[in-house]
Coordinates of C-alpha atoms in Angstrom, one line a residue:
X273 CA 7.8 4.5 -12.8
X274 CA 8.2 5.4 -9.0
X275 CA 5.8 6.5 -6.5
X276 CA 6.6 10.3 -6.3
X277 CA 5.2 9.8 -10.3
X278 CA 1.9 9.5 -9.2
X279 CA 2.0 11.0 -5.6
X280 CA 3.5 14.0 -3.6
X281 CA 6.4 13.0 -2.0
X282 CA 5.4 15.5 0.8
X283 CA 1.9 13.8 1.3
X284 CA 3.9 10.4 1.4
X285 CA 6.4 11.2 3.7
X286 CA 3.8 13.2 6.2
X287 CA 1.4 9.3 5.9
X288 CA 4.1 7.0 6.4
X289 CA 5.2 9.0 9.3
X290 CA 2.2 9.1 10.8
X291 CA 2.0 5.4 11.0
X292 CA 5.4 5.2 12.2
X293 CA 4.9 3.4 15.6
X294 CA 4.3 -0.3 15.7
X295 CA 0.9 -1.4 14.9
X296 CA -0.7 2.0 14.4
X297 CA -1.4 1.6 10.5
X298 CA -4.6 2.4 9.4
X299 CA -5.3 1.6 5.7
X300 CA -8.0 3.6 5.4
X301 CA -6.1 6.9 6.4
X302 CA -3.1 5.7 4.7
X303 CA -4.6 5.6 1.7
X304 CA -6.4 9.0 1.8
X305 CA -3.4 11.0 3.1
X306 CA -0.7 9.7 0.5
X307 CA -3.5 11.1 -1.9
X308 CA -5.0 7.7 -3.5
X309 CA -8.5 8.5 -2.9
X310 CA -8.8 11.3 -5.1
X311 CA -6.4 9.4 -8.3
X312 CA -8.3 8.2 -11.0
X313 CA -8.8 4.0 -11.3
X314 CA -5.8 4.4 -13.5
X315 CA -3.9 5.9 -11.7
X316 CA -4.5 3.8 -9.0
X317 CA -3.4 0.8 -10.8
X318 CA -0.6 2.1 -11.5
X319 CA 0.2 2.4 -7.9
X320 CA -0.7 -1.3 -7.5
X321 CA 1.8 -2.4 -10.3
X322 CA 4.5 -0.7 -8.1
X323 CA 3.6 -2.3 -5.1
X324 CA 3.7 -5.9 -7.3
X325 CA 6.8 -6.3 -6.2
X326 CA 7.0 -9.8 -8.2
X327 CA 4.9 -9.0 -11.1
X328 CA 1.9 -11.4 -10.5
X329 CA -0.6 -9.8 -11.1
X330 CA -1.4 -9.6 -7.1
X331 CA -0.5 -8.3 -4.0
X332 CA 0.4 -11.4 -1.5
X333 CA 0.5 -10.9 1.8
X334 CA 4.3 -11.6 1.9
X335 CA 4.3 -7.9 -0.2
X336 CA 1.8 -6.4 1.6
X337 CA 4.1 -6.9 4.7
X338 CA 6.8 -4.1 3.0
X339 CA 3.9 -1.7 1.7
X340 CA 5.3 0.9 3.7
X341 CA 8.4 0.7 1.6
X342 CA 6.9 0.3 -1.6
X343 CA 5.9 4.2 -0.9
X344 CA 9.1 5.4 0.4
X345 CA 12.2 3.3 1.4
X346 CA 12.2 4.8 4.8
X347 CA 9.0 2.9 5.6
X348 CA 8.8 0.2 8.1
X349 CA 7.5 -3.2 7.7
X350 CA 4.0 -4.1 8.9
X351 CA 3.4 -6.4 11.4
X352 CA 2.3 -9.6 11.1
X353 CA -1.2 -8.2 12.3
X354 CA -1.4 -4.7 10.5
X355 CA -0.5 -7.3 7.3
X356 CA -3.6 -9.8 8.0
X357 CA -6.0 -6.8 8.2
X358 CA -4.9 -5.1 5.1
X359 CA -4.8 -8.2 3.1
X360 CA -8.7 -8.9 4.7
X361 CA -9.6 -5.6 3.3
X362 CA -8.8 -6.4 -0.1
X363 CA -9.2 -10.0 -0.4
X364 CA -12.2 -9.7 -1.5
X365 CA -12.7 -13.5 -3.2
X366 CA -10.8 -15.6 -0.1
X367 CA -8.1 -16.4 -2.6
X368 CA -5.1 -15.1 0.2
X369 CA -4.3 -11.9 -2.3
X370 CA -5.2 -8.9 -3.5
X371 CA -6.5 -8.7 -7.3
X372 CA -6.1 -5.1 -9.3
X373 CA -9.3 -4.7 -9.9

């Protein structure tokens, strides 16, 4: 399954270019301009399982780092910052990843 499955490929290209420049990523708007927040929980797992890059289960921070990518190749990487804050939002047990659920 890819991305553009689940989500415009118009709304992902105008998000990731939004957050083009270096350290100007912004979960949060991320999220609601590729279209996430209005996807069912489903759906939004489905997304997730994408992004699992190595099939864990979870989202560790080493993948998190390329989560621009997992939505369109043309994505940048993260930096090391952008990557801890993400993966602080969504740790939400301290375990150093991010569960499905």
């Amino acid at each position: 399954m890819a991305m553009t499955d689940l989500l415009s490929a118009e709304d992902i290209k105008k998000a990731v270019g939004a957050f083009s420049a270096a350290e100007s990523f912004n979960y949060k708007k991320f999220f609601e301009m590729v279209g996430l927040k209005k996807k069912s929980p489903e759906d939004v797992k489905k997304v997730f399982h994408i992004l699992d890059k190595d099939r864990s289960g979870f989202i560790e921070e080493e993948e998190l780092k390329f989560v621009l990518k997992g939505f369109t190749p043309e994505g940048r990487d993260l930096s090391d910052k952008e990557t801890k804050a993400l993966l602080a939002a969504g740790d939400k047990d301290g375990d150093g990843k991010i569960g499905a659920d």
